[in-house]
CSV table of C-alpha atoms in Angstrom, one decimal:
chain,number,residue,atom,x,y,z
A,1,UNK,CA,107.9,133.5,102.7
A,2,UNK,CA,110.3,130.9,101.9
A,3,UNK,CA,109.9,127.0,102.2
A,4,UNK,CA,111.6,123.6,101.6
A,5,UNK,CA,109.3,121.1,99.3
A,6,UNK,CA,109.2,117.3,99.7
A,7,UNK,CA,106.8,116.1,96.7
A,8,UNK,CA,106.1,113.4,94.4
A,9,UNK,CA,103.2,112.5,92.3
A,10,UNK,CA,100.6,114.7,90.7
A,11,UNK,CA,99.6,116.5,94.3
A,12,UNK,CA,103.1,117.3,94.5
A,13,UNK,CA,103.7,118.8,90.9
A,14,UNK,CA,100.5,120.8,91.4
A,15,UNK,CA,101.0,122.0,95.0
A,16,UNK,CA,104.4,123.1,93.9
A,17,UNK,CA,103.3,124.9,91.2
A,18,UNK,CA,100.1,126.1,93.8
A,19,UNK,CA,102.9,127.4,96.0
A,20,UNK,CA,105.1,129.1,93.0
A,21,UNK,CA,101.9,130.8,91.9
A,22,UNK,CA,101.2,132.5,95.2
A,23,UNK,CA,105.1,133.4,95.5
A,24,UNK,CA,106.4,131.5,97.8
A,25,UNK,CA,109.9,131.5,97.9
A,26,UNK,CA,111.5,128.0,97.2
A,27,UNK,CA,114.8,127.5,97.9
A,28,UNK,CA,115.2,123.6,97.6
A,29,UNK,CA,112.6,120.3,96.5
A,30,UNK,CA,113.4,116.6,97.8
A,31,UNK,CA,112.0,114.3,95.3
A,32,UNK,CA,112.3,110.7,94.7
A,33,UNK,CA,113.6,108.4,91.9
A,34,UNK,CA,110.9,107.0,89.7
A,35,UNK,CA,110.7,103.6,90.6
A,36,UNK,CA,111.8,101.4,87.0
A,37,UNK,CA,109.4,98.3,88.6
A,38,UNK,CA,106.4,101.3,88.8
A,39,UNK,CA,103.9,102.2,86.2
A,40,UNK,CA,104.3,105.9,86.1
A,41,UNK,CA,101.4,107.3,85.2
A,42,UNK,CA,101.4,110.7,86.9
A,43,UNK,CA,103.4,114.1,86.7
A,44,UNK,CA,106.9,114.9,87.6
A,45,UNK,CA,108.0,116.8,90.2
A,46,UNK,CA,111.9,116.8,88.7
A,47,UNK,CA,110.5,118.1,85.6
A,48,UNK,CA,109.2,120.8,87.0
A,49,UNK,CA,111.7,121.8,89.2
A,50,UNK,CA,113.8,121.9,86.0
A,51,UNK,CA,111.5,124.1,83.9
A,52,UNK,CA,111.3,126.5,86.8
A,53,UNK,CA,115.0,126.2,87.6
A,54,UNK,CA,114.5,125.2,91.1
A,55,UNK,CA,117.1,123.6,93.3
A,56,UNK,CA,116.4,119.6,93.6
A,57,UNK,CA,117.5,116.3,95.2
A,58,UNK,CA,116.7,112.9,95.2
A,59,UNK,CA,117.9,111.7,98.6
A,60,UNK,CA,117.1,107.9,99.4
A,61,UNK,CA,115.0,107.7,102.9
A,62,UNK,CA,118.4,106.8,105.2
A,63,UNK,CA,120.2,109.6,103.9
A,64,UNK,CA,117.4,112.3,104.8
A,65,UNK,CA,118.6,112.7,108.6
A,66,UNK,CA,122.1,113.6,107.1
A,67,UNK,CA,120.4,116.3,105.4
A,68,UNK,CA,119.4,118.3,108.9
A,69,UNK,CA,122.5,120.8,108.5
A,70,UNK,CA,121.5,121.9,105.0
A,71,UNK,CA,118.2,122.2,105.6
A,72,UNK,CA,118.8,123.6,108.7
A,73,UNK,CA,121.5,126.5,107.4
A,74,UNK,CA,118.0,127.1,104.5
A,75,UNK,CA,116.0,127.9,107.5
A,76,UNK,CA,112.7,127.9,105.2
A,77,UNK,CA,109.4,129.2,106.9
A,78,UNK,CA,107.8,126.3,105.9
A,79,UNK,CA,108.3,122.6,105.1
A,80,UNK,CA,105.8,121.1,102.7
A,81,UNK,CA,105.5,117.7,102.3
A,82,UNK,CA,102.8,116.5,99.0
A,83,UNK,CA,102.7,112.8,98.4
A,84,UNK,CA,106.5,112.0,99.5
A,85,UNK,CA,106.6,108.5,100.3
A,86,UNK,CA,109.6,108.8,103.4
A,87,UNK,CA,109.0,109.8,106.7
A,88,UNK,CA,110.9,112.4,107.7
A,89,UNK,CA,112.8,112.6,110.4
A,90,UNK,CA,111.8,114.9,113.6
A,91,UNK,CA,115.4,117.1,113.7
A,92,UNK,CA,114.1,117.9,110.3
A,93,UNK,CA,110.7,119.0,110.5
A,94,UNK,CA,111.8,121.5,113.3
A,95,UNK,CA,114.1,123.0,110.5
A,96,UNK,CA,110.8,124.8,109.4
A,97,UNK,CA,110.8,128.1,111.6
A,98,UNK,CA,106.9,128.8,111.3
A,99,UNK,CA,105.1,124.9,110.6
A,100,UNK,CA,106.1,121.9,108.8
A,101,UNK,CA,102.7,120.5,106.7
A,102,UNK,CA,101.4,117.6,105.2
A,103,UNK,CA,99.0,117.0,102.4
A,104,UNK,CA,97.6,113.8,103.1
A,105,UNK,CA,94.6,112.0,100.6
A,106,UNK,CA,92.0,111.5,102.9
A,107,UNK,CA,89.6,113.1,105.3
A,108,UNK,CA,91.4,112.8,108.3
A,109,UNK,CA,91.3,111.5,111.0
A,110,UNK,CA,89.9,108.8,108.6
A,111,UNK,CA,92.6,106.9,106.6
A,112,UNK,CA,95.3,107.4,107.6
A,113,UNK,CA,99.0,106.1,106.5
A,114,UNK,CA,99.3,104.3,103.1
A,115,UNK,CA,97.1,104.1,100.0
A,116,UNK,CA,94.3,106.4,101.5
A,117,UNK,CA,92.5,106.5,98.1
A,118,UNK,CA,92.7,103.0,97.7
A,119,UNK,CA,92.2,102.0,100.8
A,120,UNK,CA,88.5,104.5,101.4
A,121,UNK,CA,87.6,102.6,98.1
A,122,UNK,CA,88.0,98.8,99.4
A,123,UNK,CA,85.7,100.2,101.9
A,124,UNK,CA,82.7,101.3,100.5
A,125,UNK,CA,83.5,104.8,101.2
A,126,UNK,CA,81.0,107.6,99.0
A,127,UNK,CA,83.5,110.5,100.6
A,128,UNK,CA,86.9,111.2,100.5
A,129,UNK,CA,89.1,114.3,100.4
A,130,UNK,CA,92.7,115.9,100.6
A,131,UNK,CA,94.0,116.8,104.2
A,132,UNK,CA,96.8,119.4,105.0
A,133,UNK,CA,98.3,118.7,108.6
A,134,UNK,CA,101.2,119.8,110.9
A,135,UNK,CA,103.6,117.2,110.5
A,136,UNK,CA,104.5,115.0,113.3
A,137,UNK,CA,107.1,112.6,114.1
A,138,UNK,CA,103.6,109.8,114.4
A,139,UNK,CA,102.4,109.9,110.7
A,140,UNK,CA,98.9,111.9,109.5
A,141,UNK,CA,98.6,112.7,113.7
A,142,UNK,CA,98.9,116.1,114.0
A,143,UNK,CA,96.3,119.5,113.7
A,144,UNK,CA,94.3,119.4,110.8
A,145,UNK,CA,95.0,122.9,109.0
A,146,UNK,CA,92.5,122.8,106.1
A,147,UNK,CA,90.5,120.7,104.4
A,148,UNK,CA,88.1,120.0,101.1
A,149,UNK,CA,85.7,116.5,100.5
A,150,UNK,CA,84.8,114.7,97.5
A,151,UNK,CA,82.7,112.3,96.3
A,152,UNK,CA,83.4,109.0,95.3
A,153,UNK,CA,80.8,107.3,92.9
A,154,UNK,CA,79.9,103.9,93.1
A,155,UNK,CA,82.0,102.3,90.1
A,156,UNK,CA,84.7,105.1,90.2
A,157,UNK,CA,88.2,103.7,90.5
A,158,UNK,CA,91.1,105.0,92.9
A,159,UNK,CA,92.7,106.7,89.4
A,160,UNK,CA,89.2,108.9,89.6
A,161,UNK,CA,88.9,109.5,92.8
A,162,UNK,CA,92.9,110.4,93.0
A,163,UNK,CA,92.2,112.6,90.1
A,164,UNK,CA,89.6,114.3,92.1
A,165,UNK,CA,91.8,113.9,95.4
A,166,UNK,CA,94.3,115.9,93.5
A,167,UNK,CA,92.4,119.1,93.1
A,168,UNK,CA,90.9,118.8,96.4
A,169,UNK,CA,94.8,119.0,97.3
A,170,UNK,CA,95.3,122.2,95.6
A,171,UNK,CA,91.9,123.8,96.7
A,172,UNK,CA,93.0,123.2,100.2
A,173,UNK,CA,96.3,124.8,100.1
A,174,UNK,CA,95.3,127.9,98.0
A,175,UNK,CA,91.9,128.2,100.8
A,176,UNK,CA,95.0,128.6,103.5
A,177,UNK,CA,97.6,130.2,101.4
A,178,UNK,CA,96.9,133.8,102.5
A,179,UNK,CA,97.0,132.8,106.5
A,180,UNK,CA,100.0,130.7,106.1
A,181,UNK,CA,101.6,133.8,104.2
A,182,UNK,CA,101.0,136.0,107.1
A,183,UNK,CA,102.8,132.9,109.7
A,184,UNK,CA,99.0,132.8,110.4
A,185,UNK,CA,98.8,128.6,110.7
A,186,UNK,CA,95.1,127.9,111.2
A,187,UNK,CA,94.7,124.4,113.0
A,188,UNK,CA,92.2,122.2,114.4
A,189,UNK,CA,92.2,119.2,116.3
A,190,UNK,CA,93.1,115.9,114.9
A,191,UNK,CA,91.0,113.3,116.5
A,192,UNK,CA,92.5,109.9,115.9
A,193,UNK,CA,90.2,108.0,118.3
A,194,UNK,CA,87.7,109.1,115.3
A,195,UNK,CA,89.7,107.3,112.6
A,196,UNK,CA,92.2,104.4,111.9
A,197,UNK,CA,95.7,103.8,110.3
A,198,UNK,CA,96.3,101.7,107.1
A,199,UNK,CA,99.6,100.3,106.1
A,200,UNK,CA,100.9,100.1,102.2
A,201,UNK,CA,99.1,97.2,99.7
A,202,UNK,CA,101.2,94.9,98.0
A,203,UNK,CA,99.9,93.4,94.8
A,204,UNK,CA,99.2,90.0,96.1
A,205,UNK,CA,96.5,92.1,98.1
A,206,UNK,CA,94.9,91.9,95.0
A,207,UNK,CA,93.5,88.5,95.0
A,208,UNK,CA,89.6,87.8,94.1
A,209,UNK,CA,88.3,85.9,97.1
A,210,UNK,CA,85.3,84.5,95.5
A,211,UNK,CA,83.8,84.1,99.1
A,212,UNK,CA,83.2,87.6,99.8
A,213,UNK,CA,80.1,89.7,98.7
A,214,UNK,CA,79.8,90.9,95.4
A,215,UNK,CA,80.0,94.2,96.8
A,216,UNK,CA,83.1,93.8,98.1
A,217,UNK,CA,84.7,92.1,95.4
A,218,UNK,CA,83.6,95.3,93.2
A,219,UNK,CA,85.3,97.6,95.5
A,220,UNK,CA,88.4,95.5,95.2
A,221,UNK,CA,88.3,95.8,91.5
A,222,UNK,CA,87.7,99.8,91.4
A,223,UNK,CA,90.2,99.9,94.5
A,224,UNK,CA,93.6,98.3,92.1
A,225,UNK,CA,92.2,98.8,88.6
A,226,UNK,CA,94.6,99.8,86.6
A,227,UNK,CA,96.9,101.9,86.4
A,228,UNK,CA,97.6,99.9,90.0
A,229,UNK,CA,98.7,96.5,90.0
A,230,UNK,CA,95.0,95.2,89.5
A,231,UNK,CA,92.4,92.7,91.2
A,232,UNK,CA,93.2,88.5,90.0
A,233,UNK,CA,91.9,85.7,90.2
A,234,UNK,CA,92.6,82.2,88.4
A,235,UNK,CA,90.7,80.8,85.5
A,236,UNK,CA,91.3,77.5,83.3
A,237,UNK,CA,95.0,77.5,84.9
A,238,UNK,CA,95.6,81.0,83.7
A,239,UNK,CA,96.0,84.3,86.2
A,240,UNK,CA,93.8,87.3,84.6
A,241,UNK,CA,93.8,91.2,85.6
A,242,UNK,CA,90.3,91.6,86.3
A,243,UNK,CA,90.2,95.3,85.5
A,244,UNK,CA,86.2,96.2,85.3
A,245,UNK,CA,82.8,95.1,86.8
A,246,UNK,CA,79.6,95.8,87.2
A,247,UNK,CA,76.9,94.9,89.7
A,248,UNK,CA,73.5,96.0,88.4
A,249,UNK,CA,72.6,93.0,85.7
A,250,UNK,CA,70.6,91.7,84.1
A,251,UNK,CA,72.1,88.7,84.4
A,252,UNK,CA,71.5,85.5,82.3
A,253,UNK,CA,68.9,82.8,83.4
A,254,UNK,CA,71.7,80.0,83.2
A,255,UNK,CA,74.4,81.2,86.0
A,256,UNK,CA,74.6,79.0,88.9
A,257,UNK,CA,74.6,81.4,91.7
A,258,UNK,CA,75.4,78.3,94.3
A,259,UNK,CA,78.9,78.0,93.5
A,260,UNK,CA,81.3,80.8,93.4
A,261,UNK,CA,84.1,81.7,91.3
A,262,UNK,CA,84.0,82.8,87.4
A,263,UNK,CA,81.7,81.3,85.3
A,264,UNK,CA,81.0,82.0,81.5
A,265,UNK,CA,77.6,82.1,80.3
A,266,UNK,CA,76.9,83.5,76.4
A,267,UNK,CA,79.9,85.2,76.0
A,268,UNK,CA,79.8,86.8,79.0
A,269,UNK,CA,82.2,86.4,82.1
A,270,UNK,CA,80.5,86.6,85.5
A,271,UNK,CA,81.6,86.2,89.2
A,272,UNK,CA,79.0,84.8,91.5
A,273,UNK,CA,80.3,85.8,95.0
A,274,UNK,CA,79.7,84.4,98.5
A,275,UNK,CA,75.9,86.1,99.0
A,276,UNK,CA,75.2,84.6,95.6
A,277,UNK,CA,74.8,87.5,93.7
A,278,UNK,CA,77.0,88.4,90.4
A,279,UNK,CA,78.7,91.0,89.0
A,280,UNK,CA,79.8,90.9,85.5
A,281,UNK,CA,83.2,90.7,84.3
A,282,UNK,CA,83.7,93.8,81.4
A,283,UNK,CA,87.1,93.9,81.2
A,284,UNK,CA,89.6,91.2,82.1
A,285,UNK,CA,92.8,90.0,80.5
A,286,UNK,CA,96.3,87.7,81.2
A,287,UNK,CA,98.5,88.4,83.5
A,288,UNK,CA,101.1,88.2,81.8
A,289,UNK,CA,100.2,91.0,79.1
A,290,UNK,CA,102.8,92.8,78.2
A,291,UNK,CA,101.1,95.8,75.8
């Protein structure tokens, strides 16, 4: 079997390697440019196409449709797509002669689009999971080929729970790996009544809105801690990364749980929220850190 690869991140580093392992044949991997602006804190899918010696480009999204012939005189089996952040175009995922598949960080039809991790986080979610799907030309839409859940504890963050995502990815692929090598594509449907789409977060998204439940204002926290961008909120004229809470007390007798915002109360930093309960501030700093 031979396939085409469009990966980024650490699901695509390890479902490359996933696919390597099982001895797929891969003839070329579409990768992106690290983004300077972007803390990169996971693997590299150009490193690894370099240790293995495998044919790789770093197309920006508009030049992907220009791409059709090539991909189109490779003929792969398959297309794979793990964590690569452009659509890609319809004349290209009917290059794939068997199925063109998406691993997608949720359990769809929940979640999908952008952020999934994040996003099941801000929610409340306990469950998540990793998805793989036949690629549409409507994003996360189409059959669900295989999939694997996992749990997301009340004060993980989205690094955890991607981290966890992440295998989930790779169990999922190996669990279909000896159908898909037969052209056997196992599929069920997709039920998007059952779920909803989210679009990306920007890091204004970010903001502490005192007036929300303590609950909700923890999820935020877990949802962007860092390595992401990071929950805010402004204090004595200063913006600070609000990077760890906790909702379970005890709390000191002196907070005023009547007004909220951040209030400091022996040495410790609390946020009363709009139900008037607090959650304790454990790990905060400036904004403007640079180290």
């Amino acid at each position: 079997m031979r396939a085409v690869v469009f990966a980024y991140h650490d699901v695509g580093v390890n479902c490359l390697q996933a696919l390597l392992d099982a001895g797929i044949q891969v003839d070329l991997v579409l990768t992106h440019h690290d983004d300077p602006h972007e803390n990169i804190w996971f693997g590299s899918v150009a490193r690894l196409c370099e240790e293995k010696q495998i044919p790789y480009i770093q197309p920006s999204a508009s030049e992907l449709l220009s791409l059709t012939p090539k991909l189109q005189a490779l003929a792969p089996d398959y297309l794979f797509s793990f964590y690569y952040r452009y659509m890609i175009p319809a004349d290209i995922l009917s290059c794939a002669r068997i199925a063109a598949l998406n691993m997608h960080g949720s359990l769809l039809p929940k979640y999908r689009g952008r952020a999934p991790v994040n996003w099941a986080i801000l929610h409340g979610e306990s469950e998540t999971g990793a998805s793989l799907h036949i690629m549409e030309a409507k994003p996360d839409a189409g059959d669900i080929v295989g999939q694997v859940a996992v749990t997301i504890g009340p004060d993980e963050t989205a690094t955890d729970v991607f981290a966890k995502v992440s295998k989930a990815a790779v169990a999922v692929l190996k669990s279909v790996l000896p159908q898909l090598i037969q052209g056997q594509v196992p599929r069920k449907p997709n039920l998007l009544s059952e779920g909803s789409y989210f679009g990306g977060r920007k890091p204004e998204d970010g903001r502490i809105h005192w007036a929300q439940t303590a609950q909700q204002v923890h999820n935020l926290v877990r949802a962007v801690a860092p390595p992401y961008p990071g929950a805010f909120t402004d204090f004595q004229g200063q913006t600070r990364i609000v990077a760890k809470t906790h909702l379970g007390g005890p709390f000191p007798q002196g907070l005023n749980l009547q007004t909220p915002g951040v209030q400091v109360v022996d040495n410790r930093v609390f946020g009363i929220c709009g139900d008037q309960r607090a959650l304790e501030i454990l790990e905060w700093y400036p904004a403007n850190k640079t180290s």
